[in-house]
Amino acid sequence: MAREYRIASGKSKPGGSGIDYAAELNEQQYAAVASAPGPALVIAGAGSGKTRTLTHRVAYLLDQGVDPGNILLLTFTNKAAREMLERVQQLVPSDISALWSGTFHSIGNRILRRHADELGFTKSFSILDRDDQKSLMTEVVKSCNIDTGGRRFPKADLLASIFSLAENTSEDLNEILEIRYPHLEEWSDEIHEVQKGYRKKKKQTNSMDFDDLLILTLKLLQDDEDLRHLYQRKFRHVLVDEYQDTNKVQCDLIDLLVGEKQYLMVVGDDAQSIYSWRGADMSNILSFQEKYLEAQVFKIETNYRSTPDVLELSNAAIRPNKQQYEKELRAVREQGMTPALVPLDDPSIQAEFIGERIDELIGEGVEPEEIAVLYRAHYHSMEIQMELTRRQLPFQITSGLRFFEQAHIKDVSAMIRFVVNSRDEVSFKRMALLLPGIGAKTADNLWTAWTNSAAGRSVEVPKSFSETLLSFKVPAKAKDTWQQLCHTLDELAPDGKFERPSNMIFSILEGVYQEYMSVSFDNHEHRRNDIEQLMQYGESYEDVLEFLAQLSLMSSVDGDPNNKEKKDEGVMLSSIHQAKGLEWKVVFLVWLADGMFPNGRVLESDDEEMLEEERRLFYVAVTRAKDQLYLTYPMTNPKSYTGDYMTRPSRFLDAIPTELTEEWKVSAW
């Protein structure tokens, strides 16, 4: 058994902060910060001062004489790494520049820059961003000479997402295709060929993508024992933020760097584990004590963010989950407003209520930046965006572009615009470029052929678009889809008469666009939901010209070029996933109906683990509120396919005792 021996060096030691840790921290925080070296799991509830605990732990280690160069602090975002380092610097007066702090990827890059030659790369390797990755992948697909036979092969972006998921979860590619992308299984052999070619191409071009920064760092340290021991000796203390979000590769890398000494502290909250869809594995945090048998577990349950009213509801919301570390958040703030439960007639009335209430809150002195509308899926925000625009209330969106500015909405709109205005060159080319084998040059040639045709020169709507377009020469790859597109255009204006907007959108979606989305986008189901929502919006219009005019106005924020909110100004509209880690005085959580939240796919799967993750997502949403929380749902939902149907309030509301909410009965004047 090896004996540990420390040298009393004459060098000046870091630390000397003079912090009274017991006075500055609450009892639970102090227990974690001042714990003895060894494996430690800190379960830090929402709003409990997680960052404060972690940064004080770093300061405490420095005060104990640990050299900054022997500390590794791993985070998930560069912003978090910077903030933590700044806070530590404020706490400790000495030089801490030797401390390693950063994201998993940045630390991986730092190690690989020193040792890349051992993996067949030079130290000046390039890092591919998403656009670079897409370009390289496209070249590989071309070099594979895949026979598509008129079928659509997955786009480079989608292939990159699939390969990334396989790398980060260490799952078999066949299994990922079978479970997550069953519509692509027919391409399994070709996708494997592209993956092999992509790896080879990266080596040839001395390039790595972001996943390689983790995968290759892990491989390097697994294969080279001397190097592994070097970094294990260097990083005597490893601290990890947001541990519940780690995937298998990240977890393996942590274990490998810690080695036998096990001087490891991980901080996280299993109740906020909501990223399994991108590879995060909650079992890492749940099984921590099984892996590190000597681990101490600290729970930090004092919440400084929310009122007791919000916290009581939050505690009740997460209680039904079986897979969790049980905890009870306690408030330090005084009692506030009882959370409001607001059933509303339909999605339009829901949007009107939210717009009206936000208007009132701003009138009462609440800053717009202190108000958020949160939702499960981006398409849930469409009516709300329209209502806030109508009321000229400033808003910003973190969950993506404004609804009408999204690529798939613009693609569908382009087909309608071309049918309505056959001289619309921009719309024609956007439509043509969606087809396989058609690039900018071919799109130009097709446009020239159209403008030279009798139908293209006429001011009248053609009785048949296909009669002219089918005679045009297109690449062999595009032949079948070009024919389908031409027939779809005929459906939009049979015999030269425009269909209703909702019928047009249905024809586009089912005729050509669904297939395009399935091989182009990782989130094609969400995009289909968006288009169905657009279809529902189109139900209120008979005149396609009026419909298109409204789309244009909404895309340009009601046509006001001066209405460009500054960054961080206005009411926040956000998906819950992107709201994690943020907080607002007032939160509206919308569309709380079964099939919407929890997601319909989860309910259909009857998978208890997926349902528990949805409940954790609900918990994350309600814990964002500091003062006021509004839980809203429409009692009916109009659908283009089936007509109006009654909704069931979200089953997540069943777990909340009636006395913890106040029901608001909303009626129109």
XYZ file of C-alpha atoms in Angstrom:
669
model
C 0.000 0.000 0.000
C 1.437 3.366 -1.044
C 1.991 6.069 1.561
C 1.141 9.664 0.715
C 3.820 12.205 1.671
C 3.617 15.980 1.267
C 6.560 18.351 1.004
C 6.397 21.540 3.043
C 7.638 23.709 0.207
C 8.972 27.171 0.804
C 6.878 28.482 -2.086
C 4.056 30.826 -1.225
C 0.722 29.013 -1.066
C -2.493 30.205 -2.676
C -5.575 30.887 -0.629
C -5.517 33.180 2.369
C -8.982 34.393 1.484
C -10.012 35.050 5.086
C -13.487 33.708 4.317
C -15.591 32.636 7.284
C -17.188 29.713 5.432
C -19.549 28.753 8.265
C -20.885 32.318 8.407
C -21.183 32.887 4.645
C -22.872 29.586 3.798
C -25.941 27.861 5.128
C -25.479 24.652 7.089
C -26.004 22.310 4.135
C -23.758 24.309 1.807
C -21.023 24.470 4.450
C -21.110 20.706 5.009
C -20.404 20.125 1.314
C -17.801 22.897 0.952
C -15.775 21.864 4.010
C -16.006 18.107 3.460
C -12.856 15.971 3.528
C -11.242 15.007 0.195
C -12.866 12.013 -1.416
C -15.832 11.176 -3.603
C -18.757 13.511 -2.909
C -22.159 13.929 -4.523
C -23.905 17.250 -3.934
C -27.618 17.187 -4.779
C -28.367 20.886 -5.190
C -32.067 21.685 -5.593
C -33.353 24.430 -7.879
C -32.425 27.922 -6.676
C -30.357 26.553 -3.779
C -27.066 28.292 -4.571
C -25.334 25.515 -6.513
C -22.781 27.844 -8.116
C -22.074 29.471 -4.765
C -21.382 26.067 -3.259
C -19.082 24.979 -6.062
C -17.058 28.192 -6.186
C -16.677 28.253 -2.407
C -15.445 24.651 -2.574
C -12.712 25.741 -4.983
C -11.809 28.652 -2.667
C -11.808 26.280 0.316
C -9.377 23.911 -1.431
C -7.079 26.829 -2.254
C -7.247 27.972 1.367
C -6.227 24.452 2.381
C -3.041 24.841 0.350
C -4.052 23.021 -2.810
C -2.162 24.402 -5.802
C -4.471 25.954 -8.462
C -2.766 23.827 -11.124
C -3.972 20.693 -9.340
C -7.661 21.626 -9.665
C -9.899 20.785 -12.633
C -13.358 22.391 -12.790
C -15.627 20.957 -15.512
C -18.745 22.775 -16.703
C -21.213 22.507 -19.587
C -21.019 26.025 -20.996
C -18.221 28.524 -21.495
C -20.378 31.120 -19.771
C -20.651 28.976 -16.629
C -16.887 28.367 -16.643
C -16.152 32.103 -16.921
C -18.628 33.045 -14.206
C -17.270 30.453 -11.798
C -13.677 31.466 -12.399
C -14.585 35.135 -11.883
C -16.346 34.306 -8.621
C -13.397 32.268 -7.367
C -11.066 35.138 -8.248
C -13.254 37.505 -6.208
C -13.129 35.112 -3.258
C -9.394 34.354 -3.362
C -6.877 37.209 -3.653
C -4.039 35.103 -5.090
C -3.172 34.153 -8.674
C -5.346 31.244 -9.842
C -4.440 31.331 -13.538
C -3.007 27.798 -13.341
C -6.422 26.384 -12.442
C -8.011 24.411 -15.288
C -11.618 25.459 -15.766
C -13.831 24.963 -18.794
C -16.301 22.840 -20.681
C -15.598 19.164 -21.306
C -14.872 20.035 -24.926
C -12.478 22.884 -24.127
C -10.528 20.735 -21.660
C -10.416 17.944 -24.239
C -9.091 20.398 -26.820
C -6.418 21.586 -24.382
C -5.179 18.040 -23.795
C -5.322 17.084 -27.476
C -3.314 20.177 -28.507
C -0.459 18.697 -26.482
C -0.720 15.074 -27.606
C -2.629 14.904 -30.926
C 0.374 13.392 -32.706
C -0.168 10.170 -30.754
C -3.536 9.819 -32.529
C -2.268 10.534 -36.030
C -3.138 14.259 -36.031
C -0.840 17.263 -35.750
C -1.161 19.710 -32.861
C -2.483 22.328 -35.281
C -5.581 20.271 -36.142
C -8.695 22.193 -37.219
C -11.960 22.043 -35.268
C -14.991 21.670 -37.501
C -18.033 23.764 -36.666
C -21.455 22.589 -37.823
C -21.155 24.199 -41.264
C -17.663 22.727 -41.776
C -18.957 19.346 -40.650
C -21.864 19.573 -43.085
C -19.557 20.442 -46.000
C -17.157 17.612 -45.215
C -20.025 15.149 -44.797
C -21.514 16.219 -48.137
C -18.183 15.529 -49.854
C -18.014 12.088 -48.256
C -21.562 11.238 -49.375
C -20.650 12.250 -52.941
C -17.504 10.111 -52.872
C -19.510 7.059 -51.760
C -21.498 7.132 -55.029
C -24.651 5.988 -53.286
C -27.374 4.796 -55.624
C -30.499 6.547 -54.388
C -32.706 5.248 -57.184
C -34.827 8.363 -56.941
C -35.157 8.024 -53.158
C -33.984 10.699 -50.783
C -30.764 9.943 -48.888
C -30.416 11.617 -45.454
C -29.002 15.154 -45.534
C -25.555 15.898 -44.084
C -27.018 17.720 -41.066
C -29.116 14.718 -40.104
C -26.206 12.307 -40.581
C -24.070 14.497 -38.319
C -26.743 14.344 -35.594
C -27.010 10.558 -35.872
C -23.243 10.034 -35.713
C -22.983 12.451 -32.773
C -25.619 10.564 -30.809
C -23.833 7.262 -31.471
C -20.499 8.724 -30.320
C -21.824 10.343 -27.157
C -23.916 7.400 -25.979
C -21.563 4.630 -27.179
C -24.669 2.973 -28.627
C -24.533 0.797 -31.724
C -25.419 2.743 -34.870
C -27.849 0.033 -35.989
C -29.669 0.269 -32.676
C -29.962 4.053 -32.952
C -31.402 3.761 -36.460
C -33.849 1.067 -35.385
C -35.147 2.925 -32.317
C -34.861 6.611 -33.209
C -34.786 6.717 -37.007
C -36.744 3.669 -38.242
C -37.565 5.446 -41.518
C -33.832 5.434 -42.331
C -33.140 1.739 -41.681
C -33.290 1.001 -45.415
C -30.097 3.087 -45.721
C -28.258 1.310 -42.897
C -25.385 -0.055 -45.048
C -24.877 3.258 -46.820
C -24.960 5.229 -43.543
C -22.276 2.939 -42.106
C -20.208 3.537 -45.237
C -20.548 7.306 -44.848
C -19.597 7.119 -41.163
C -16.437 5.182 -42.041
C -15.613 7.614 -44.864
C -16.258 10.628 -42.615
C -13.803 9.384 -39.989
C -11.197 8.738 -42.674
C -11.748 12.176 -44.217
C -11.268 13.916 -40.870
C -7.937 12.167 -40.418
C -6.872 13.087 -43.982
C -7.736 16.755 -43.453
C -6.241 16.891 -39.929
C -9.640 17.909 -38.574
C -11.775 17.043 -35.568
C -15.420 17.772 -34.862
C -16.712 18.656 -31.398
C -17.491 15.043 -30.514
C -13.891 14.076 -31.299
C -12.684 16.476 -28.614
C -14.258 14.103 -26.087
C -13.994 10.747 -27.868
C -10.332 11.137 -28.813
C -9.322 12.546 -25.424
C -10.874 9.503 -23.788
C -9.187 7.147 -26.261
C -5.832 8.864 -25.757
C -5.954 8.463 -21.983
C -7.333 4.921 -22.136
C -4.579 3.750 -24.491
C -1.598 5.569 -22.954
C -1.047 4.548 -19.337
C 1.823 7.002 -18.745
C -0.223 9.919 -20.038
C -3.218 8.825 -17.981
C -1.139 8.756 -14.800
C 0.352 12.150 -15.684
C -3.086 13.812 -15.746
C -4.325 11.873 -12.737
C -1.384 13.253 -10.752
C -1.932 16.741 -12.116
C -5.658 16.932 -11.368
C -5.637 16.028 -7.692
C -9.109 17.541 -7.280
C -11.822 17.234 -9.941
C -15.076 19.187 -9.610
C -18.010 18.752 -12.005
C -21.026 21.007 -12.490
C -24.459 19.795 -13.759
C -23.452 16.160 -13.318
C -26.981 14.958 -14.147
C -26.384 16.099 -17.751
C -23.276 13.987 -18.389
C -23.341 11.341 -21.098
C -21.436 8.054 -21.049
C -18.282 9.456 -22.655
C -18.109 12.397 -20.249
C -18.715 10.136 -17.275
C -15.984 7.703 -18.405
C -13.596 10.629 -18.865
C -14.280 11.889 -15.330
C -13.728 8.437 -13.824
C -10.503 8.019 -15.744
C -9.090 11.423 -14.676
C -9.988 10.847 -11.032
C -8.255 7.483 -10.853
C -7.793 5.643 -7.572
C -7.474 8.719 -5.336
C -11.147 9.572 -5.965
C -10.805 13.261 -5.031
C -14.010 14.082 -6.874
C -16.973 16.348 -6.152
C -19.932 16.325 -8.530
C -22.801 18.774 -8.189
C -26.190 18.363 -9.826
C -29.897 17.768 -9.446
C -31.424 14.544 -10.711
C -34.832 16.307 -10.720
C -33.516 18.568 -13.506
C -32.223 15.817 -15.790
C -34.070 16.612 -19.042
C -31.632 15.940 -21.882
C -31.775 12.183 -22.543
C -32.717 12.939 -26.167
C -29.209 14.279 -26.749
C -27.407 11.529 -24.875
C -27.453 12.640 -21.219
C -27.667 9.630 -18.902
C -29.358 10.223 -15.542
C -28.122 6.856 -14.272
C -24.699 8.509 -13.899
C -25.942 10.549 -10.955
C -28.332 7.909 -9.580
C -25.625 5.214 -9.510
C -22.824 7.455 -8.192
C -22.762 5.730 -4.792
C -22.603 2.299 -6.425
C -19.487 3.335 -8.345
C -17.874 5.310 -5.512
C -18.633 3.208 -2.451
C -17.075 5.708 -0.025
C -19.015 8.640 -1.443
C -20.605 11.203 0.850
C -23.951 12.607 -0.271
C -24.921 16.185 0.572
C -28.360 17.634 -0.069
C -28.835 21.382 -0.428
C -32.546 22.106 -0.116
C -32.795 25.762 0.932
C -34.214 27.714 -1.998
C -33.450 31.443 -2.319
C -35.379 32.017 -5.551
C -39.082 31.347 -5.113
C -41.896 32.071 -2.688
C -43.155 29.242 -0.432
C -46.298 29.054 -2.608
C -44.293 28.197 -5.728
C -42.032 25.771 -3.849
C -44.873 23.808 -2.275
C -46.314 23.293 -5.736
C -42.871 22.341 -7.114
C -42.283 19.761 -4.385
C -45.700 18.217 -5.046
C -45.097 18.178 -8.806
C -41.941 16.011 -8.652
C -43.030 13.744 -5.788
C -44.611 10.993 -7.967
C -41.293 10.206 -9.684
C -39.797 6.942 -8.448
C -36.270 7.375 -9.810
C -34.919 10.243 -7.739
C -33.072 11.409 -4.651
C -35.916 12.555 -2.455
C -35.637 16.119 -1.266
C -37.893 18.938 -0.108
C -37.101 22.481 -1.180
C -37.557 25.015 1.614
C -38.095 28.723 1.059
C -36.397 31.595 2.836
C -38.733 34.164 1.287
C -42.104 35.249 2.641
C -45.469 33.992 1.412
C -46.588 35.360 -1.963
C -49.292 34.930 -4.564
C -50.919 31.503 -4.848
C -50.081 29.936 -8.244
C -52.956 30.401 -10.697
C -54.568 27.483 -12.526
C -56.234 28.923 -15.621
C -58.445 26.736 -17.857
C -59.356 28.577 -21.081
C -61.798 27.893 -23.902
C -59.298 27.340 -26.709
C -55.732 28.244 -27.828
C -56.796 31.686 -29.074
C -58.394 32.597 -25.734
C -55.289 31.252 -23.982
C -53.156 33.651 -26.026
C -55.547 36.550 -25.352
C -55.454 35.908 -21.602
C -51.642 35.809 -21.569
C -51.419 39.002 -23.634
C -53.952 40.786 -21.415
C -52.296 39.684 -18.175
C -48.807 40.615 -19.395
C -50.147 44.045 -20.382
C -51.540 44.465 -16.852
C -48.336 43.284 -15.174
C -46.226 45.746 -17.156
C -48.738 48.442 -16.231
C -48.267 47.478 -12.565
C -44.523 48.049 -12.864
C -43.160 44.581 -13.692
C -40.364 44.897 -16.243
C -41.054 42.919 -19.468
C -37.676 41.189 -19.012
C -38.964 39.734 -15.736
C -41.797 37.872 -17.490
C -41.509 34.548 -19.331
C -43.876 32.320 -21.295
C -42.636 28.711 -21.242
C -43.815 25.809 -23.361
C -43.036 22.180 -24.164
C -42.673 22.658 -27.935
C -41.953 25.703 -30.071
C -45.207 25.474 -32.053
C -47.138 26.051 -28.802
C -46.022 29.672 -29.004
C -47.579 30.598 -32.365
C -50.844 32.163 -31.140
C -48.991 33.858 -28.283
C -46.455 35.420 -30.670
C -49.325 36.725 -32.765
C -51.149 38.122 -29.750
C -48.091 39.902 -28.333
C -47.353 41.327 -31.780
C -50.945 42.544 -32.102
C -50.669 44.291 -28.739
C -47.236 45.722 -29.653
C -45.697 44.084 -26.590
C -41.944 43.511 -27.100
C -40.798 39.889 -26.866
C -37.749 37.784 -27.595
C -37.451 34.089 -28.304
C -34.780 31.689 -27.079
C -36.427 28.563 -28.475
C -35.663 29.494 -32.059
C -36.736 31.981 -34.694
C -40.116 33.640 -34.604
C -42.665 31.114 -35.781
C -43.188 32.567 -39.261
C -39.447 33.021 -39.868
C -38.538 29.328 -39.543
C -37.109 27.565 -42.603
C -39.819 24.918 -42.866
C -42.611 27.513 -42.599
C -40.903 29.548 -45.320
C -40.513 26.440 -47.516
C -44.238 25.718 -47.356
C -45.045 29.392 -47.893
C -42.767 29.506 -50.960
C -44.824 26.854 -52.749
C -48.049 28.738 -52.036
C -46.486 32.057 -53.093
C -45.316 30.643 -56.421
C -48.766 29.252 -57.242
C -50.329 32.617 -56.390
C -47.639 34.654 -58.180
C -45.952 32.625 -60.903
C -43.414 35.437 -61.445
C -41.991 34.993 -57.921
C -38.425 33.929 -58.739
C -37.291 33.710 -55.113
C -40.110 31.344 -54.162
C -39.619 29.189 -57.269
C -35.913 28.705 -56.618
C -36.413 28.033 -52.898
C -38.920 25.342 -53.849
C -36.665 23.799 -56.519
C -33.622 23.689 -54.241
C -35.479 21.380 -51.847
C -35.224 18.560 -54.376
C -32.329 16.069 -54.461
C -29.724 16.721 -57.137
C -30.853 20.307 -57.781
C -28.359 23.039 -57.024
C -28.238 26.759 -57.758
C -27.293 26.318 -61.441
C -30.094 23.839 -62.157
C -32.568 26.066 -60.284
C -31.503 28.988 -62.513
C -32.017 26.868 -65.637
C -35.450 25.730 -64.497
C -36.468 29.312 -63.775
C -35.317 30.414 -67.221
C -37.310 27.588 -68.799
C -40.389 28.630 -66.813
C -40.158 32.310 -67.756
C -39.763 31.337 -71.422
C -42.867 29.145 -71.359
C -46.361 30.359 -72.211
C -47.574 29.562 -68.695
C -44.671 31.468 -67.160
C -45.345 34.559 -69.286
C -49.090 34.601 -68.645
C -50.625 36.804 -65.968
C -53.305 34.165 -65.410
C -52.961 31.259 -63.010
C -52.250 28.150 -65.139
C -54.994 25.520 -65.236
C -52.178 22.994 -64.836
C -48.633 23.674 -63.628
C -47.522 20.118 -64.358
C -48.431 20.400 -68.023
C -45.524 22.805 -68.477
C -43.133 21.897 -65.660
C -43.025 18.162 -66.382
C -41.457 18.892 -69.778
C -38.402 20.481 -68.127
C -35.157 18.528 -67.907
C -34.110 17.726 -64.330
C -31.298 15.527 -62.938
C -32.095 11.819 -62.656
C -31.966 12.078 -58.848
C -34.749 14.650 -58.883
C -37.025 13.040 -61.465
C -39.515 11.344 -59.119
C -39.686 14.177 -56.591
C -39.993 16.766 -59.385
C -43.011 14.917 -60.746
C -44.563 14.769 -57.277
C -43.926 18.494 -56.762
C -45.563 19.363 -60.090
C -48.692 17.365 -59.251
C -48.777 18.938 -55.771
C -48.732 22.429 -57.315
C -51.760 21.409 -59.408
C -53.578 20.449 -56.187
C -53.029 23.956 -54.798
C -54.888 25.557 -57.707
C -56.965 22.958 -59.554
C -58.127 24.342 -62.912
C -56.544 27.677 -61.998
C -58.715 28.217 -58.894
C -56.999 28.604 -55.511
C -57.779 26.110 -52.761
C -58.304 27.365 -49.193
C -54.960 28.021 -47.411
C -55.382 25.111 -44.954
C -56.045 22.692 -47.837
C -52.983 23.983 -49.676
C -50.766 23.367 -46.654
C -52.182 19.860 -46.234
C -51.408 19.025 -49.879
C -47.835 20.330 -49.571
C -47.174 18.464 -46.322
C -48.546 15.120 -47.478
C -47.469 15.475 -51.114
C -43.791 16.398 -50.869
C -42.695 18.061 -47.662
C -43.110 15.301 -45.076
C -40.640 13.085 -46.934
C -38.219 16.007 -47.313
C -38.327 16.758 -43.565
C -37.793 13.131 -42.523
C -34.415 12.937 -44.290
C -33.355 16.536 -43.668
C -34.025 17.329 -40.012
C -33.300 15.597 -36.739
C -36.439 17.170 -35.229
C -38.759 16.510 -38.169
C -41.670 15.601 -35.855
C -41.523 19.021 -34.196
C -41.422 20.687 -37.605
C -44.456 18.705 -38.740
C -46.263 19.975 -35.626
C -45.346 23.527 -36.647
C -46.801 23.002 -40.115
C -49.969 21.462 -38.686
C -50.258 24.521 -36.460
C -49.880 26.731 -39.548
C -52.608 24.663 -41.201
C -54.847 25.302 -38.209
C -54.073 29.028 -38.425
C -54.980 28.922 -42.125
C -58.462 27.587 -41.273
C -59.566 31.109 -40.417
C -58.810 32.355 -43.954
C -60.772 31.749 -47.146
C -58.658 34.094 -49.262
C -55.079 32.885 -49.849
C -53.927 36.430 -50.699
C -55.030 37.672 -47.304
C -53.365 34.665 -45.668
C -50.030 35.324 -47.392
C -50.203 39.027 -46.565
C -50.663 38.193 -42.886
C -47.709 35.778 -42.993
C -45.494 38.506 -44.425
C -46.588 40.997 -41.775
C -45.948 38.508 -38.981
C -42.527 37.617 -40.387
C -41.462 41.261 -40.259
C -42.913 41.845 -36.779
C -46.094 43.484 -37.986
C -44.236 45.238 -40.773
C -42.538 47.754 -38.495
C -38.837 47.981 -39.436
C -38.145 49.982 -36.289
C -39.644 47.339 -34.012
C -36.394 45.485 -33.446
C -36.038 44.824 -29.743
C -32.593 45.034 -28.269
C -31.097 41.803 -27.020
C -32.390 40.837 -23.553
C -35.322 43.241 -23.811
C -38.956 42.212 -23.831
C -41.008 39.293 -22.562
C -39.169 35.991 -22.934
C -40.764 33.198 -24.965
C -38.837 29.976 -24.447
C -39.021 26.228 -24.596
C -38.528 24.739 -21.135
C -35.330 22.990 -22.215
C -33.731 26.340 -22.999
C -35.095 28.001 -19.873
C -33.159 25.694 -17.547
C -30.849 27.708 -15.299
C -32.842 30.937 -15.813
C -35.430 32.633 -13.593
C -38.151 35.288 -13.852
C -40.486 37.077 -11.459
C -43.505 35.931 -13.480
C -43.825 32.665 -15.409
C -46.689 31.515 -17.635
C -46.543 27.771 -18.311
C -48.869 27.090 -21.240
C -50.585 24.213 -23.070
C -50.807 22.025 -19.970
C -52.963 19.403 -21.666
C -52.272 15.702 -22.142
C -50.770 15.118 -25.567
C -49.159 18.547 -25.484
C -47.452 18.351 -22.089
C -46.723 15.549 -21.443
C -45.876 15.000 -25.074
C -48.238 12.732 -27.048
C -45.405 10.475 -28.194
C -44.480 9.810 -24.561
C -48.066 8.911 -23.673
C -48.328 6.560 -26.659
C -45.059 4.813 -25.760
C -46.281 3.931 -22.247
C -42.629 4.252 -21.174
C -42.399 5.136 -17.469
C -38.847 6.511 -17.762
C -39.886 8.878 -20.549
C -42.917 10.008 -18.540
C -40.706 10.690 -15.515
C -38.420 12.845 -17.676
C -41.467 14.794 -18.873
C -42.409 15.324 -15.221
C -38.884 16.556 -14.491
C -39.340 18.992 -17.378
C -42.548 20.231 -15.735
C -40.633 20.609 -12.453
C -37.893 22.635 -14.174
C -40.565 24.928 -15.633
C -42.392 25.697 -12.371
C -39.144 26.258 -10.449
C -38.201 29.107 -12.824
C -40.850 31.350 -11.180
C -39.827 33.673 -8.385
C -43.081 35.482 -7.518
C -45.993 34.553 -9.770
C -46.826 31.331 -11.612
C -49.691 30.857 -14.090
C -50.569 27.335 -15.274
C -52.782 27.525 -18.359
C -54.427 25.070 -20.724
C -57.077 25.232 -23.466
C -60.147 23.063 -22.775
C -60.682 22.494 -26.503
C -58.197 22.207 -29.335
C -59.190 22.816 -32.957
C -57.472 20.425 -35.355
C -57.551 20.689 -39.134
C -57.888 16.919 -39.507
C -60.569 16.072 -36.965
C -62.195 19.332 -35.913
C -62.425 20.554 -32.305
C -61.868 18.059 -29.526
C -61.958 18.283 -25.748
C -58.570 18.205 -24.042
C -57.680 16.514 -20.790
C -55.771 18.721 -18.328
C -52.162 17.555 -18.018
C -51.825 14.547 -15.725
C -48.998 16.432 -14.026
C -51.635 18.695 -12.485
C -53.189 15.641 -10.769
C -50.268 15.499 -8.335
C -50.840 19.071 -7.140
C -53.323 19.394 -4.241
C -56.140 21.813 -5.042
C -55.267 24.037 -2.074
C -51.874 24.832 -3.662
C -53.458 26.614 -6.640
C -56.186 29.183 -7.173
C -58.411 28.549 -10.189
C -59.079 31.591 -12.348
C -62.312 31.631 -14.321
C -61.679 33.694 -17.441
C -64.441 35.103 -19.606
C -64.453 37.514 -22.537
C -66.132 40.894 -22.195
